[in-house]
Coordinates of C-alpha atoms and ligand atoms in Angstrom, one line a residue:
M1393 CA 0.3 0.0 -0.2
K1394 CA 1.4 3.5 -1.0
Q1395 CA 1.8 6.2 1.5
R1396 CA 0.4 8.8 -0.7
T1397 CA -2.7 7.9 -3.2
P1398 CA -1.0 7.4 -6.6
I1399 CA -2.0 9.7 -9.5
I1400 CA -1.7 8.6 -13.1
A1401 CA -2.4 11.2 -15.6
G1402 CA -2.1 11.1 -19.4
N1403 CA -0.6 13.9 -21.3
W1404 CA -1.9 13.9 -24.8
K1405 CA 0.2 16.9 -25.9
M1406 CA -0.8 18.0 -29.4
N1407 CA -2.6 14.9 -30.2
N1408 CA -6.3 13.8 -30.5
T1409 CA -9.0 15.9 -32.1
A1410 CA -12.2 16.4 -29.9
K1411 CA -13.7 13.6 -31.8
E1412 CA -10.7 11.3 -31.5
G1413 CA -10.4 12.3 -27.8
V1414 CA -14.0 11.4 -27.2
A1415 CA -13.4 7.9 -28.6
L1416 CA -10.2 7.5 -26.5
V1417 CA -11.9 8.4 -23.3
N1418 CA -15.0 6.2 -23.8
A1419 CA -12.7 3.0 -24.7
V1420 CA -10.5 4.0 -21.5
K1421 CA -13.6 4.7 -19.1
P1422 CA -14.9 1.0 -18.5
L1423 CA -11.1 -0.1 -18.4
V1424 CA -10.1 1.9 -15.4
A1425 CA -13.6 1.9 -13.5
D1426 CA -12.3 0.1 -10.7
A1427 CA -8.9 2.0 -10.4
K1428 CA -7.5 2.6 -7.0
C1429 CA -5.5 5.4 -8.1
K1430 CA -6.4 9.1 -9.0
V1431 CA -7.0 9.1 -13.0
V1432 CA -6.3 12.2 -14.9
V1433 CA -6.3 13.2 -18.9
C1434 CA -4.7 16.4 -19.7
V1435 CA -6.0 17.1 -23.2
P1436 CA -5.5 19.8 -25.7
A1437 CA -7.7 23.1 -24.7
I1438 CA -9.9 23.0 -27.7
D1439 CA -11.0 19.1 -26.8
I1440 CA -11.9 20.1 -23.5
P1441 CA -15.7 20.8 -23.9
A1442 CA -16.5 17.5 -25.5
V1443 CA -14.0 15.4 -23.2
A1444 CA -15.6 17.0 -20.3
E1445 CA -18.9 15.6 -21.5
A1446 CA -17.8 12.2 -22.3
L1447 CA -16.2 12.0 -18.7
K1448 CA -19.4 12.9 -16.8
G1449 CA -19.9 10.4 -14.3
S1450 CA -16.7 8.5 -14.7
N1451 CA -13.7 8.3 -12.2
I1452 CA -11.5 9.9 -14.7
A1453 CA -10.7 13.8 -13.8
L1454 CA -10.1 16.2 -16.6
G1455 CA -6.7 18.3 -16.8
A1456 CA -5.3 21.1 -19.1
Q1457 CA -1.8 21.3 -20.3
N1458 CA -1.5 25.0 -19.5
V1459 CA -3.1 28.3 -18.0
H1460 CA -2.2 31.6 -18.2
F1461 CA -1.5 33.8 -15.2
A1462 CA -3.7 36.8 -15.7
E1463 CA -7.5 36.4 -15.0
K1464 CA -8.2 37.8 -18.3
G1465 CA -7.0 40.6 -20.8
A1466 CA -4.8 41.0 -24.0
Y1467 CA -3.1 37.7 -24.0
T1468 CA -3.8 36.5 -27.6
G1469 CA -3.8 32.7 -27.8
E1470 CA -3.9 32.0 -24.0
I1471 CA -6.6 30.5 -21.8
S1472 CA -7.3 31.5 -18.3
A1473 CA -8.1 29.5 -15.2
A1474 CA -11.7 30.7 -15.2
M1475 CA -12.2 29.2 -18.9
L1476 CA -10.9 25.9 -17.7
K1477 CA -13.0 25.9 -14.7
E1478 CA -16.2 26.2 -16.5
Y1479 CA -15.7 23.0 -17.9
G1480 CA -15.0 21.2 -14.8
V1481 CA -11.2 21.0 -15.5
K1482 CA -9.6 19.9 -11.9
Y1483 CA -5.9 19.5 -13.0
V1484 CA -3.3 21.7 -15.2
I1485 CA 0.2 20.7 -16.4
I1486 CA 2.6 23.8 -16.1
G1487 CA 6.2 24.2 -17.3
H1488 CA 6.4 21.0 -19.3
S1489 CA 9.8 20.8 -20.8
E1490 CA 8.4 21.1 -24.2
R1491 CA 6.9 24.4 -23.2
R1492 CA 10.2 25.4 -21.5
Q1493 CA 12.2 24.4 -24.7
Y1494 CA 10.0 25.7 -27.6
F1495 CA 7.8 28.4 -26.1
G1496 CA 10.1 30.2 -23.8
E1497 CA 8.5 29.1 -20.3
T1498 CA 11.0 30.0 -17.7
D1499 CA 10.9 29.5 -14.0
E1500 CA 9.4 32.4 -13.3
T1501 CA 6.4 32.1 -15.7
V1502 CA 5.9 28.6 -14.2
N1503 CA 5.8 30.2 -10.7
K1504 CA 3.2 33.0 -11.7
R1505 CA 1.2 30.4 -13.5
T1506 CA 1.4 27.9 -10.7
L1507 CA 0.2 30.7 -8.2
A1508 CA -2.7 31.6 -10.5
A1509 CA -3.8 27.9 -10.9
L1510 CA -3.8 27.4 -7.0
G1511 CA -5.6 30.8 -6.5
A1512 CA -8.2 29.9 -8.7
G1513 CA -8.5 26.1 -7.1
L1514 CA -7.1 24.0 -9.9
V1515 CA -4.3 21.6 -9.1
P1516 CA -1.1 22.2 -11.0
I1517 CA 0.9 19.5 -12.0
V1518 CA 4.4 21.3 -12.2
C1519 CA 7.0 19.5 -14.5
I1520 CA 10.5 19.7 -13.5
G1521 CA 13.7 17.7 -14.6
E1522 CA 17.2 18.1 -16.1
T1523 CA 18.3 17.7 -19.6
L1524 CA 21.0 14.8 -20.7
E1525 CA 23.7 17.4 -20.7
E1526 CA 22.7 18.7 -17.3
R1527 CA 22.8 14.9 -15.6
E1528 CA 26.1 14.1 -17.3
G1529 CA 27.7 17.3 -16.2
G1530 CA 26.5 16.6 -12.7
K1531 CA 24.2 19.3 -12.3
T1532 CA 20.9 17.7 -11.8
E1533 CA 20.4 18.6 -8.1
N1534 CA 21.3 22.2 -9.1
V1535 CA 18.9 22.4 -11.8
L1536 CA 16.2 20.8 -9.5
D1537 CA 17.0 23.2 -6.8
R1538 CA 16.6 26.3 -9.1
Q1539 CA 13.1 24.9 -10.5
I1540 CA 12.0 24.2 -7.1
E1541 CA 13.2 27.5 -5.4
T1542 CA 12.1 29.7 -8.1
G1543 CA 9.2 27.7 -9.9
L1544 CA 7.4 26.9 -6.7
K1545 CA 8.2 30.2 -4.8
G1546 CA 5.3 31.5 -2.5
I1547 CA 3.2 28.3 -2.3
D1548 CA 2.0 28.1 1.2
D1549 CA 1.1 24.4 1.1
I1550 CA 3.1 22.4 -1.4
S1551 CA 1.0 19.4 -0.7
K1552 CA -1.8 21.1 -2.9
I1553 CA 0.1 20.4 -6.2
V1554 CA 1.4 17.5 -7.9
I1555 CA 5.0 17.7 -9.3
A1556 CA 6.1 15.6 -12.1
Y1557 CA 9.8 14.6 -12.3
E1558 CA 10.7 14.2 -16.0
P1559 CA 14.0 14.0 -17.1
V1560 CA 14.3 15.6 -20.4
W1561 CA 16.3 12.7 -21.9
A1562 CA 13.5 10.1 -21.0
I1563 CA 10.7 12.1 -22.7
G1564 CA 9.5 10.3 -26.0
T1565 CA 13.1 8.6 -26.2
G1566 CA 12.1 5.3 -25.0
K1567 CA 14.9 5.7 -22.6
T1568 CA 13.2 5.6 -19.3
A1569 CA 15.2 6.2 -16.1
T1570 CA 16.1 3.4 -14.2
C1571 CA 13.8 2.7 -11.1
E1572 CA 16.7 3.4 -8.9
Q1573 CA 17.6 6.6 -10.8
A1574 CA 13.9 8.0 -10.6
N1575 CA 13.3 6.9 -7.1
E1576 CA 16.7 8.7 -5.8
T1577 CA 16.0 11.8 -7.8
I1578 CA 12.5 12.0 -6.5
G1579 CA 13.6 11.3 -2.9
Y1580 CA 15.9 14.5 -3.5
I1581 CA 13.1 16.6 -4.5
R1582 CA 11.1 15.6 -1.5
K1583 CA 14.2 16.5 0.7
K1584 CA 14.5 19.8 -1.0
C1585 CA 10.8 20.4 -0.5
A1586 CA 11.1 19.7 3.0
E1587 CA 13.9 22.4 3.4
V1588 CA 12.3 25.1 1.3
F1589 CA 8.8 24.6 2.2
C1590 CA 7.7 22.3 5.4
P1591 CA 8.6 18.7 6.2
K1592 CA 5.1 17.5 6.6
C1593 CA 3.8 19.1 3.3
A1594 CA 6.8 17.4 1.6
E1595 CA 5.7 14.2 3.0
K1596 CA 2.1 14.8 1.6
V1597 CA 3.1 16.0 -1.9
R1598 CA 2.7 13.6 -4.7
I1599 CA 5.7 13.3 -7.1
Q1600 CA 5.0 11.7 -10.5
Y1601 CA 7.7 10.2 -12.7
G1602 CA 7.5 10.8 -16.4
G1603 CA 9.4 9.8 -19.2
S1604 CA 8.8 6.7 -21.5
M1605 CA 6.8 5.0 -18.9
N1606 CA 4.6 2.4 -20.4
A1607 CA 2.5 -0.8 -20.0
G1608 CA 5.6 -2.6 -19.7
N1609 CA 7.8 -0.7 -17.2
C1610 CA 5.0 0.9 -14.8
K1611 CA 5.0 -2.1 -12.4
Q1612 CA 8.7 -1.8 -11.5
L1613 CA 8.3 2.1 -11.4
M1614 CA 5.4 2.3 -9.2
A1615 CA 6.9 -0.2 -6.8
M1616 CA 9.5 2.3 -5.6
P1617 CA 8.6 4.0 -2.5
E1618 CA 9.2 7.7 -3.8
I1619 CA 7.3 7.7 -6.8
D1620 CA 3.6 8.5 -6.5
G1621 CA 2.4 8.3 -10.2
G1622 CA 3.3 8.7 -13.5
L1623 CA 2.8 11.5 -16.4
I1624 CA 2.3 9.6 -19.5
G1625 CA 2.7 10.7 -22.8
G1626 CA 2.9 8.4 -25.8
A1627 CA 1.5 5.6 -23.9
S1628 CA -1.7 7.7 -22.7
L1629 CA -2.9 7.6 -26.7
K1630 CA -3.6 4.1 -26.7
A1631 CA -6.6 3.1 -24.3
V1632 CA -5.4 -0.5 -23.6
D1633 CA -1.8 0.8 -22.8
F1634 CA -3.0 3.8 -20.6
A1635 CA -5.5 1.4 -18.9
T1636 CA -2.9 -1.2 -18.2
I1637 CA -0.7 1.6 -16.6
V1638 CA -3.7 3.0 -14.4
C1639 CA -4.4 -0.6 -13.0
Y1640 CA -0.7 -1.3 -12.7
D1641 CA -1.6 -3.0 -9.1
Q1642 CA -4.5 -4.7 -10.0
G1643 CA -2.7 -7.0 -12.4
G1644 CA -3.1 -4.7 -15.5
I1645 CA -6.5 -5.1 -17.3
Q1646 CA -6.0 -9.2 -17.8
G1647 CA -8.9 -10.9 -17.6
M1648 CA -11.2 -7.8 -18.7
K1649 CA -13.4 -8.1 -21.5
L1650 CA -12.1 -5.8 -24.2
P1651 CA -14.2 -4.4 -27.1
K1652 CA -13.3 -5.9 -30.3
E1653 CA -11.9 -2.7 -31.8
L1654 CA -9.3 -2.6 -29.0
L1655 CA -8.1 -6.2 -29.6
Ligands
LIG648 P1 6.4 10.2 -23.0 O1 5.7 9.2 -22.3 O2 6.0 10.1 -24.4 O3 7.9 9.9 -23.0 O4 6.1 11.5 -22.5 C1 6.5 11.9 -21.2 C2 5.9 13.3 -21.0 O5 6.5 14.2 -21.5 C3 4.6 13.4 -20.1 O6 4.4 14.8 -19.9

C-alpha cells in the first residue's frame, strides 16, 4: 500500500482532435472504472468541452496542458483558469519541458502560472527535470534546486500541487530512467521541498515520474517508494496501454472483456 494515493495522468500533448479524444476516453472509461489510483487526462484545450462531456459520471478527472497567470485581458492565444474551470477542469500541467524548450517558459513564468492556478482552485502538475547534458555534467541537483526554489516560490502548502519529475532525456525517447534513478531523484526533490517548504507538506506532496513510462515498465517504477504516479505521454494515447498503467496494482487489465476494436 502506497503512503500517498498515486496519481496517473495522461498528457496527450498535441494529439487527438475532440472527436478522437472522445473515442479514446470512451474506450478507457470502462477499463479503469475500478482503479485505485487517481486518474487524469490532460487534453488539448480545444478538446476540453467534448471530453468533459464524455467524462461525466466517470472516475477520470479532466486536466489541461497550460493556463495563463492573468485573470483575463490582452493575451492573444492564451487561456485563463476561469475558462478551464467552467468546463470542470481540475488539473493543469505547468512548465512541461516542451513548453520550456519551445515556448520560452521559464521558472518565473512557471511560478506565476502555478500561483494563479492554485488561487483559482486548480491543481497544478508542475513539471521539473534535467536535460541529458545537465545530468552528465553532474548538475541535476542544481537544476532541480533552481526549478523548485524559483518555480514553486510563495506556495504556502506544497501538498496542494503535484510535481512531475520528467528527466528531459527520457521524454519520448524510449529511454526510461532506471527505477533506482527515478526513485533517488524524486527522493531528492522531496528532501528539497522539506527544506524549502515544510517537512510535513513534503511528506504529503505527490511526485510523479514521467518519461517513456509504459505498460511494460509501470509496475516496477510504481513499486518504488518515492514514486507516487506517472505523467504519461505516448502510452496515454492508446486505451489499453493507458488502462494497463492505471491498473498497475490490479494485475493490469488482464481478464477484462475488451471491445473488439481494441483487440
Ligand atoms: P512520453 O511518455 O511520451 O515519454 O512523454 C512523457 C511526457 O512528457 C509526459 O508529460
